[in-house]
Structure formats: structure tokens, C-alpha cells
mmCIF file of C-alpha atoms and ligand atoms in Angstrom:
data_model
loop_
_atom_site.group_PDB
_atom_site.id
_atom_site.type_symbol
_atom_site.label_atom_id
_atom_site.label_comp_id
_atom_site.label_asym_id
_atom_site.label_seq_id
_atom_site.Cartn_x
_atom_site.Cartn_y
_atom_site.Cartn_z
ATOM 1 C CA SER A 1 4.337 -10.223 22.086
ATOM 2 C CA GLN A 2 2.471 -12.141 19.220
ATOM 3 C CA ILE A 3 3.650 -15.656 19.097
ATOM 4 C CA VAL A 4 4.543 -16.542 15.707
ATOM 5 C CA PRO A 5 4.178 -20.288 14.289
ATOM 6 C CA PRO A 6 7.405 -21.722 14.715
ATOM 7 C CA GLU A 7 6.816 -23.638 11.371
ATOM 8 C CA LEU A 8 6.446 -20.472 9.510
ATOM 9 C CA VAL A 9 9.790 -19.044 11.151
ATOM 10 C CA LYS A 10 11.634 -22.219 9.915
ATOM 11 C CA THR A 11 9.743 -21.565 6.407
ATOM 12 C CA LEU A 12 10.896 -17.900 6.189
ATOM 13 C CA ARG A 13 14.453 -18.803 7.159
ATOM 14 C CA THR A 14 14.984 -21.158 4.175
ATOM 15 C CA ALA A 15 12.999 -19.212 1.586
ATOM 16 C CA GLN A 16 14.361 -17.909 -1.475
ATOM 17 C CA ARG A 17 11.750 -15.795 -2.911
ATOM 18 C CA VAL A 18 9.334 -13.674 -0.706
ATOM 19 C CA THR A 19 6.878 -11.404 -1.888
ATOM 20 C CA VAL A 20 4.724 -8.931 0.731
ATOM 21 C CA LEU A 21 1.580 -7.194 -0.405
ATOM 22 C CA THR A 22 0.749 -4.343 2.029
ATOM 23 C CA GLY A 23 -2.203 -2.049 2.697
ATOM 24 C CA ALA A 24 -3.199 0.728 4.807
ATOM 25 C CA GLY A 25 -2.914 -1.339 7.801
ATOM 26 C CA ILE A 26 0.676 -1.221 8.133
ATOM 27 C CA SER A 27 0.761 2.324 8.235
ATOM 28 C CA ALA A 28 -2.020 2.750 10.924
ATOM 29 C CA GLU A 29 0.705 2.513 13.520
ATOM 30 C CA SER A 30 2.311 5.541 11.898
ATOM 31 C CA GLY A 31 -0.833 7.455 12.634
ATOM 32 C CA LEU A 32 -2.191 7.595 8.946
ATOM 33 C CA PRO A 33 -5.934 6.549 8.499
ATOM 34 C CA THR A 34 -6.944 3.645 6.833
ATOM 35 C CA PHE A 35 -9.843 3.455 4.612
ATOM 36 C CA ARG A 36 -12.180 0.593 5.995
ATOM 37 C CA ASP A 37 -11.405 0.427 9.637
ATOM 38 C CA PRO A 38 -14.605 0.919 11.530
ATOM 39 C CA MET A 39 -15.002 4.567 13.033
ATOM 40 C CA THR A 40 -11.608 5.789 11.628
ATOM 41 C CA GLY A 41 -11.578 4.708 8.272
ATOM 42 C CA LEU A 42 -11.495 7.471 5.596
ATOM 43 C CA TRP A 43 -14.302 5.878 3.810
ATOM 44 C CA GLU A 44 -16.476 5.743 6.928
ATOM 45 C CA LYS A 45 -16.398 9.757 6.891
ATOM 46 C CA TYR A 46 -15.966 10.487 3.094
ATOM 47 C CA ARG A 47 -17.740 8.993 -0.132
ATOM 48 C CA PRO A 48 -14.946 7.526 -2.641
ATOM 49 C CA GLU A 49 -17.341 8.432 -5.491
ATOM 50 C CA ASP A 50 -16.917 12.019 -4.238
ATOM 51 C CA LEU A 51 -13.203 12.036 -3.661
ATOM 52 C CA ALA A 52 -11.500 9.204 -5.669
ATOM 53 C CA THR A 53 -12.765 9.023 -9.018
ATOM 54 C CA PRO A 54 -12.107 10.861 -12.520
ATOM 55 C CA GLN A 55 -15.674 11.845 -12.396
ATOM 56 C CA ALA A 56 -15.419 13.317 -8.838
ATOM 57 C CA PHE A 57 -12.431 15.429 -9.982
ATOM 58 C CA ARG A 58 -13.987 16.942 -13.033
ATOM 59 C CA ARG A 59 -17.248 17.578 -11.092
ATOM 60 C CA ASN A 60 -15.516 19.454 -8.251
ATOM 61 C CA PRO A 61 -11.515 19.694 -9.127
ATOM 62 C CA ARG A 62 -11.149 22.264 -6.007
ATOM 63 C CA LEU A 63 -12.447 19.777 -3.388
ATOM 64 C CA VAL A 64 -10.487 16.745 -4.715
ATOM 65 C CA TRP A 65 -7.471 18.514 -4.903
ATOM 66 C CA GLU A 66 -7.809 20.012 -1.222
ATOM 67 C CA TRP A 67 -8.751 16.512 0.165
ATOM 68 C CA TYR A 68 -5.487 15.316 -1.380
ATOM 69 C CA ALA A 69 -3.457 18.147 -0.094
ATOM 70 C CA TRP A 70 -4.977 17.476 3.407
ATOM 71 C CA ARG A 71 -4.000 13.886 3.100
ATOM 72 C CA ARG A 72 -0.546 14.768 1.927
ATOM 73 C CA GLU A 73 -0.116 16.933 4.962
ATOM 74 C CA LEU A 74 -0.917 13.884 7.102
ATOM 75 C CA VAL A 75 1.540 11.719 5.161
ATOM 76 C CA SER A 76 4.314 14.216 5.567
ATOM 77 C CA GLN A 77 4.067 14.199 9.148
ATOM 78 C CA ALA A 78 4.011 10.448 9.383
ATOM 79 C CA THR A 79 7.345 8.297 9.849
ATOM 80 C CA PRO A 80 7.832 4.599 9.132
ATOM 81 C CA ASN A 81 6.899 2.269 11.934
ATOM 82 C CA ALA A 82 8.485 -0.960 13.336
ATOM 83 C CA GLY A 83 6.350 -3.051 10.768
ATOM 84 C CA HIS A 84 7.845 -0.857 7.904
ATOM 85 C CA ARG A 85 11.234 -1.376 9.434
ATOM 86 C CA ALA A 86 11.005 -5.118 9.796
ATOM 87 C CA LEU A 87 10.150 -5.477 6.381
ATOM 88 C CA VAL A 88 13.432 -3.885 5.491
ATOM 89 C CA THR A 89 15.247 -6.520 7.455
ATOM 90 C CA ILE A 90 13.396 -9.212 5.966
ATOM 91 C CA GLU A 91 14.439 -7.696 2.525
ATOM 92 C CA GLN A 92 18.027 -7.816 3.601
ATOM 93 C CA HIS A 93 17.796 -11.605 4.498
ATOM 94 C CA ILE A 94 15.964 -12.990 1.673
ATOM 95 C CA PRO A 95 17.848 -13.336 -1.786
ATOM 96 C CA GLU A 96 14.659 -12.438 -3.938
ATOM 97 C CA PHE A 97 12.489 -10.076 -2.094
ATOM 98 C CA MET A 98 9.742 -7.757 -3.731
ATOM 99 C CA LEU A 99 7.429 -5.308 -1.746
ATOM 100 C CA VAL A 100 4.076 -4.667 -3.433
ATOM 101 C CA THR A 101 2.161 -1.906 -1.828
ATOM 102 C CA GLN A 102 -1.218 -0.324 -2.211
ATOM 103 C CA ASN A 103 -0.252 2.424 -0.110
ATOM 104 C CA VAL A 104 0.727 6.167 -1.716
ATOM 105 C CA ASP A 105 2.479 7.250 1.293
ATOM 106 C CA SER A 106 6.233 6.535 0.624
ATOM 107 C CA LEU A 107 6.747 5.280 4.152
ATOM 108 C CA HIS A 108 8.210 1.895 2.912
ATOM 109 C CA GLN A 109 10.654 3.667 0.830
ATOM 110 C CA GLN A 110 11.327 6.063 3.963
ATOM 111 C CA ALA A 111 11.996 3.170 5.941
ATOM 112 C CA GLY A 112 14.705 1.886 3.590
ATOM 113 C CA SER A 113 12.797 -0.754 1.438
ATOM 114 C CA GLN A 114 14.733 -1.003 -1.856
ATOM 115 C CA ARG A 115 12.388 -3.049 -4.064
ATOM 116 C CA VAL A 116 9.107 -1.465 -4.066
ATOM 117 C CA ILE A 117 6.101 -1.457 -6.520
ATOM 118 C CA GLU A 118 3.612 1.234 -5.857
ATOM 119 C CA LEU A 119 0.294 -0.305 -7.369
ATOM 120 C CA HIS A 120 -1.769 2.843 -6.648
ATOM 121 C CA GLY A 121 0.576 5.490 -7.400
ATOM 122 C CA ASN A 122 2.344 7.806 -5.166
ATOM 123 C CA ILE A 123 0.473 10.901 -3.264
ATOM 124 C CA ARG A 124 3.591 12.990 -3.566
ATOM 125 C CA ARG A 125 3.582 12.912 -7.122
ATOM 126 C CA THR A 126 1.307 14.941 -9.312
ATOM 127 C CA LYS A 127 0.293 14.599 -12.920
ATOM 128 C CA CYS A 128 -1.526 16.707 -15.713
ATOM 129 C CA PHE A 129 -5.265 15.536 -15.513
ATOM 130 C CA ASP A 130 -5.318 15.945 -19.596
ATOM 131 C CA GLU A 131 -2.026 14.580 -20.701
ATOM 132 C CA ASN A 132 -1.554 11.855 -17.879
ATOM 133 C CA VAL A 133 1.936 12.805 -17.317
ATOM 134 C CA VAL A 134 3.771 13.461 -14.245
ATOM 135 C CA VAL A 135 4.699 17.167 -13.554
ATOM 136 C CA GLU A 136 6.389 19.051 -10.706
ATOM 137 C CA ASN A 137 4.142 19.623 -7.716
ATOM 138 C CA ARG A 138 3.351 23.209 -7.857
ATOM 139 C CA GLU A 139 1.626 23.369 -4.514
ATOM 140 C CA GLU A 140 2.848 27.086 -4.124
ATOM 141 C CA SER A 141 0.588 28.363 -7.107
ATOM 142 C CA GLU A 142 -2.427 30.065 -6.057
ATOM 143 C CA GLU A 143 -4.694 28.333 -8.306
ATOM 144 C CA VAL A 144 -6.585 25.393 -6.929
ATOM 145 C CA PRO A 145 -5.988 23.026 -8.751
ATOM 146 C CA PRO A 146 -2.628 24.292 -10.141
ATOM 147 C CA ARG A 147 -2.498 24.152 -13.648
ATOM 148 C CA CYS A 148 0.133 22.244 -15.826
ATOM 149 C CA PRO A 149 2.995 24.216 -17.028
ATOM 150 C CA ARG A 150 2.827 22.734 -20.474
ATOM 151 C CA CYS A 151 -0.936 22.516 -21.374
ATOM 152 C CA GLY A 152 -2.788 24.562 -18.920
ATOM 153 C CA GLY A 153 -4.893 21.725 -17.791
ATOM 154 C CA MET A 154 -5.539 21.061 -14.175
ATOM 155 C CA LEU A 155 -3.072 19.065 -11.954
ATOM 156 C CA ARG A 156 -4.051 15.878 -9.992
ATOM 157 C CA PRO A 157 -2.476 13.472 -7.558
ATOM 158 C CA ASP A 158 -0.671 10.643 -9.447
ATOM 159 C CA VAL A 159 -2.645 8.049 -7.468
ATOM 160 C CA VAL A 160 -5.014 5.377 -8.902
ATOM 161 C CA TRP A 161 -8.823 6.268 -8.416
ATOM 162 C CA PHE A 162 -11.587 3.772 -8.524
ATOM 163 C CA GLY A 163 -12.402 3.014 -12.320
ATOM 164 C CA GLU A 164 -8.773 3.796 -13.459
ATOM 165 C CA SER A 165 -6.398 0.724 -14.252
ATOM 166 C CA LEU A 166 -3.151 0.221 -12.419
ATOM 167 C CA PRO A 167 0.304 1.229 -13.961
ATOM 168 C CA ALA A 168 0.604 -1.853 -16.306
ATOM 169 C CA GLN A 169 4.195 -2.459 -15.650
ATOM 170 C CA ALA A 170 3.741 -2.447 -11.972
ATOM 171 C CA PHE A 171 1.012 -4.634 -11.817
ATOM 172 C CA GLN A 172 2.557 -6.906 -14.256
ATOM 173 C CA THR A 173 5.659 -7.200 -12.037
ATOM 174 C CA ALA A 174 3.417 -7.809 -8.988
ATOM 175 C CA VAL A 175 1.820 -10.661 -10.690
ATOM 176 C CA GLU A 176 5.255 -12.276 -11.557
ATOM 177 C CA ALA A 177 6.149 -11.701 -7.799
ATOM 178 C CA ALA A 178 3.062 -13.616 -6.638
ATOM 179 C CA VAL A 179 3.646 -16.459 -9.043
ATOM 180 C CA HIS A 180 7.307 -17.263 -8.217
ATOM 181 C CA ALA A 181 7.118 -16.543 -4.259
ATOM 182 C CA ASP A 182 7.912 -19.334 -1.787
ATOM 183 C CA VAL A 183 6.241 -17.056 1.036
ATOM 184 C CA PHE A 184 3.617 -14.415 0.316
ATOM 185 C CA PHE A 185 2.399 -11.996 2.859
ATOM 186 C CA ALA A 186 -0.849 -10.032 2.699
ATOM 187 C CA ILE A 187 -0.172 -7.414 5.364
ATOM 188 C CA GLY A 188 -2.722 -4.776 6.634
ATOM 189 C CA THR A 189 -5.299 -5.035 3.669
ATOM 190 C CA SER A 190 -8.729 -5.647 3.797
ATOM 191 C CA GLY A 191 -8.540 -7.583 0.615
ATOM 192 C CA THR A 192 -11.620 -6.005 -0.933
ATOM 193 C CA VAL A 193 -10.036 -3.758 -3.955
ATOM 194 C CA GLU A 194 -9.001 -5.509 -7.285
ATOM 195 C CA PRO A 195 -6.831 -6.529 -8.857
ATOM 196 C CA ALA A 196 -4.364 -5.943 -5.864
ATOM 197 C CA ALA A 197 -6.544 -8.322 -3.979
ATOM 198 C CA SER A 198 -6.225 -11.356 -6.218
ATOM 199 C CA LEU A 199 -2.377 -11.489 -5.720
ATOM 200 C CA ALA A 200 -2.854 -13.637 -2.572
ATOM 201 C CA ARG A 201 -4.937 -16.084 -4.426
ATOM 202 C CA VAL A 202 -2.212 -16.119 -7.350
ATOM 203 C CA ALA A 203 0.237 -17.084 -4.831
ATOM 204 C CA GLN A 204 -1.341 -19.714 -3.252
ATOM 205 C CA ARG A 205 -2.436 -21.282 -6.673
ATOM 206 C CA PHE A 206 1.418 -21.504 -7.248
ATOM 207 C CA GLY A 207 2.301 -23.202 -4.236
ATOM 208 C CA ALA A 208 3.427 -20.431 -2.066
ATOM 209 C CA THR A 209 3.039 -20.254 1.709
ATOM 210 C CA VAL A 210 0.681 -17.645 2.330
ATOM 211 C CA VAL A 211 0.604 -15.406 5.630
ATOM 212 C CA ILE A 212 -2.246 -12.952 6.154
ATOM 213 C CA LEU A 213 -1.652 -10.550 8.653
ATOM 214 C CA ASN A 214 -4.299 -8.292 9.898
ATOM 215 C CA LEU A 215 -6.511 -7.326 13.099
ATOM 216 C CA ASP A 216 -9.571 -8.963 11.959
ATOM 217 C CA VAL A 217 -8.623 -12.302 11.087
ATOM 218 C CA LYS A 218 -9.181 -15.456 13.322
ATOM 219 C CA PRO A 219 -5.830 -17.029 14.235
ATOM 220 C CA LEU A 220 -5.197 -19.976 11.493
ATOM 221 C CA GLU A 221 -1.905 -22.418 11.423
ATOM 222 C CA ALA A 222 -2.605 -24.660 8.564
ATOM 223 C CA PRO A 223 0.880 -24.766 6.445
ATOM 224 C CA PRO A 224 1.044 -23.574 3.746
ATOM 225 C CA LEU A 225 -1.600 -20.924 4.698
ATOM 226 C CA TYR A 226 -1.349 -18.922 8.211
ATOM 227 C CA HIS A 227 -3.640 -16.164 9.553
ATOM 228 C CA ILE A 228 -1.929 -14.181 12.045
ATOM 229 C CA ASN A 229 -4.071 -11.749 14.220
ATOM 230 C CA GLY A 230 -2.154 -8.967 15.633
ATOM 231 C CA ARG A 231 -0.713 -5.405 14.654
ATOM 232 C CA ALA A 232 1.964 -5.340 11.888
ATOM 233 C CA GLY A 233 4.165 -3.195 14.068
ATOM 234 C CA ILE A 234 4.080 -6.054 16.740
ATOM 235 C CA VAL A 235 4.060 -9.068 14.555
ATOM 236 C CA LEU A 236 6.675 -8.314 12.087
ATOM 237 C CA PRO A 237 9.405 -7.551 14.387
ATOM 238 C CA ALA A 238 8.568 -10.785 16.476
ATOM 239 C CA LEU A 239 8.957 -12.741 13.134
ATOM 240 C CA VAL A 240 12.066 -11.062 12.306
ATOM 241 C CA HIS A 241 13.355 -11.598 15.729
ATOM 242 C CA ALA A 242 12.521 -15.363 15.613
ATOM 243 C CA ALA A 243 13.933 -15.968 12.066
ATOM 244 C CA TRP A 244 17.028 -13.975 12.668
ATOM 245 C CA PRO A 245 18.138 -13.336 16.200
ATOM 246 C CA GLU A 246 20.494 -10.521 16.320
HETATM 247 N N1 APR B 1 -1.794 -4.034 11.910
HETATM 248 C C1 APR B 1 -2.332 -4.750 10.750
HETATM 249 N N2 APR B 1 -3.521 -4.675 10.125
HETATM 250 C C2 APR B 1 -4.287 -3.695 10.381
HETATM 251 C C3 APR B 1 -3.739 -2.719 11.310
HETATM 252 C C4 APR B 1 -2.411 -2.781 12.013
HETATM 253 N N3 APR B 1 -2.042 -1.979 12.940
HETATM 254 N N4 APR B 1 -4.609 -1.752 11.430
HETATM 255 C C5 APR B 1 -5.815 -1.933 10.642
HETATM 256 N N5 APR B 1 -5.401 -3.157 9.856
HETATM 257 C C6 APR B 1 -6.047 -3.639 8.739
HETATM 258 C C7 APR B 1 -7.649 -3.539 9.144
HETATM 259 O O1 APR B 1 -8.038 -4.633 9.698
HETATM 260 C C8 APR B 1 -7.803 -3.729 7.600
HETATM 261 O O2 APR B 1 -8.209 -5.135 7.113
HETATM 262 O O3 APR B 1 -5.701 -3.111 7.606
HETATM 263 C C9 APR B 1 -6.754 -3.257 6.662
HETATM 264 C C10 APR B 1 -6.859 -1.857 5.997
HETATM 265 O O4 APR B 1 -7.994 -1.983 4.925
HETATM 266 P P1 APR B 1 -8.529 -0.842 4.133
HETATM 267 O O5 APR B 1 -8.620 0.240 4.940
HETATM 268 O O6 APR B 1 -9.429 -1.247 3.139
HETATM 269 O O7 APR B 1 -7.058 -0.399 3.153
HETATM 270 P P2 APR B 1 -6.424 -1.212 1.850
HETATM 271 O O8 APR B 1 -6.801 -2.629 1.911
HETATM 272 O O9 APR B 1 -5.183 -0.788 1.559
HETATM 273 O O10 APR B 1 -7.208 -0.556 0.781
HETATM 274 C C11 APR B 1 -7.045 -1.046 -0.525
HETATM 275 O O11 APR B 1 -8.417 0.654 -1.401
HETATM 276 O O12 APR B 1 -9.340 2.921 -1.120
HETATM 277 C C12 APR B 1 -8.547 2.039 -1.653
HETATM 278 O O13 APR B 1 -6.788 2.592 -3.046
HETATM 279 C C13 APR B 1 -7.253 2.641 -1.843
HETATM 280 O O14 APR B 1 -4.915 1.345 -1.570
HETATM 281 C C14 APR B 1 -6.422 1.346 -1.301
HETATM 282 C C15 APR B 1 -7.319 0.306 -1.429
#
């Protein structure tokens, strides 16, 4: 399995505050498509401007609702993988741990992670497009998209679309967790979508050890910066086993 830098293992063992940012890559081994992987990424097959913007929803609410219903179905069949589970173990060993995710698939919560910040919302939650408040997901209603029980407006997935702002409290908490981190991991994210992508730089600027774990990085061991090339489902369990042998 992937050899984890011994220096990083030592740092992790004594760390008090660990912040992790995850992206679609950590759910890839659960069978969920990422967005930008060559060939398989969702944005290789679909155009975000047709499916993941408020304008797209206004233009074609049925198409957008059904695309997210399809993704919700994929998510409902996925289960957490060894990478998700390894993050639960790290959380159990670190006094102050924060998991900030861009993912909307609930797999971190399903794996048992307690302190999870969802920067981009959650695909299982539904909200009224007009009132912007969460409502019960009325999948069973024959209308597509279903209507808000209160105002009759269209329902939409409670996820952050391009051009929309992140939940303010969630992002504020994420920035604080990056500022105060001793160790900051960016796992399975292409680091292309702001403002989530800026969190690693914030952590670095405030003196954290920064670990970028991805399939497409060239390995680098230059404490306090590490680039580890490998699958999250392999590397994270190896890191946990090295730091806290059973
Ligand atoms: N282990 C580790 N990394 C992986 C794995 C894996 N098994 N599989 C893929 N990756 C990496 C890819 O190399 C890529 O860099 O995960 C990254 C996934 O990047 P994206 O598909 O761009 O996903 P993400 O970074 O989460 O996208 C950010 O963009 O579309 C919006 O709101 C959406 O939250 C999403 C945001």
C-alpha cells in the first residue's frame, strides 16, 4: 500500500487541531462519479450551465430536478468507503477535528463523522426555490418539480449552484478551522472551485502542515507541505494504521 511519509505520521500523532477538506474524489471509491475526472467526470458529459445554476433551473426546472433525482438515486445506493471510515478514526484521535466537505452525498455522516461542515449543501435536502427555505422532499408528488406546500413555488435541491453563495455560517466555520489547523488535509478535490479551494492556502499561510492527497499530484515531501499521490481509500487507512496501530 502507499507508504506514508514518517515525518507526517509523527506530526499527525501529536496534532491537536486537524482540519480536512474533502471533494468528490473521496466518494469515487464508493462508486459516485466525480465532476472533473477525465472521461468519467459529470462535467465531461453534462454542462454545468445547463444543470447547476439558478438560471438553468428557471429555464428548464423539470430537466434540472430530474438530473438531481438521478444523482440522488446514485447517492442512495452508495456506501462509505475505507477513506471515509479512516477520517472517522482520525476524528476519534484528534482533540479538535473538523471535516469540511464540498460533497453533498452524506457519506461522511453515514461513515460516522461527527463534526461535518457541508459547504455545498446536501442533495437529500430540498428547499423552496422562491422562499429559499428547506421543505420536506415530496418526491412522491406527481408534479415535476414538486411544489412548495406553503407557497406553491417550485422545489429545488438544497445544494449550492454555480453563482450562488455558500451557507455563510458554514464557510465562516470552515475558514476558522483552516486558520487554526495544525494539520490541514485537502483530499480528492481538484481545487478549482472557490471559495472552498482557498482554504488550503489559508491554512498554509497560518502555519499548518498541509497535505494534498490526490490521484493527479506528483509526490512531494517538503514539510510542512506534502503531496501524496494515491487513492483516498488506500492512503488514509495506511496513514491511520501508521499513526495509531491497533
Ligand atoms: N482518491 C483521491 N482522489 C481522487 C480519487 C480517489 N480515489 N478519485 C478522483 N480523485 C481526485 C481527482 O483527481 C480530482 O482532482 O478527486 C478530484 C475530484 O475533483 P472534482 O471532480 O473537480 O470534484 P471537486 O473538487 O469536489 O469539485 C468541487 O465543483 O462542481 C462543483 O459543487 C461541485 O463540490 C463540487 C465542486
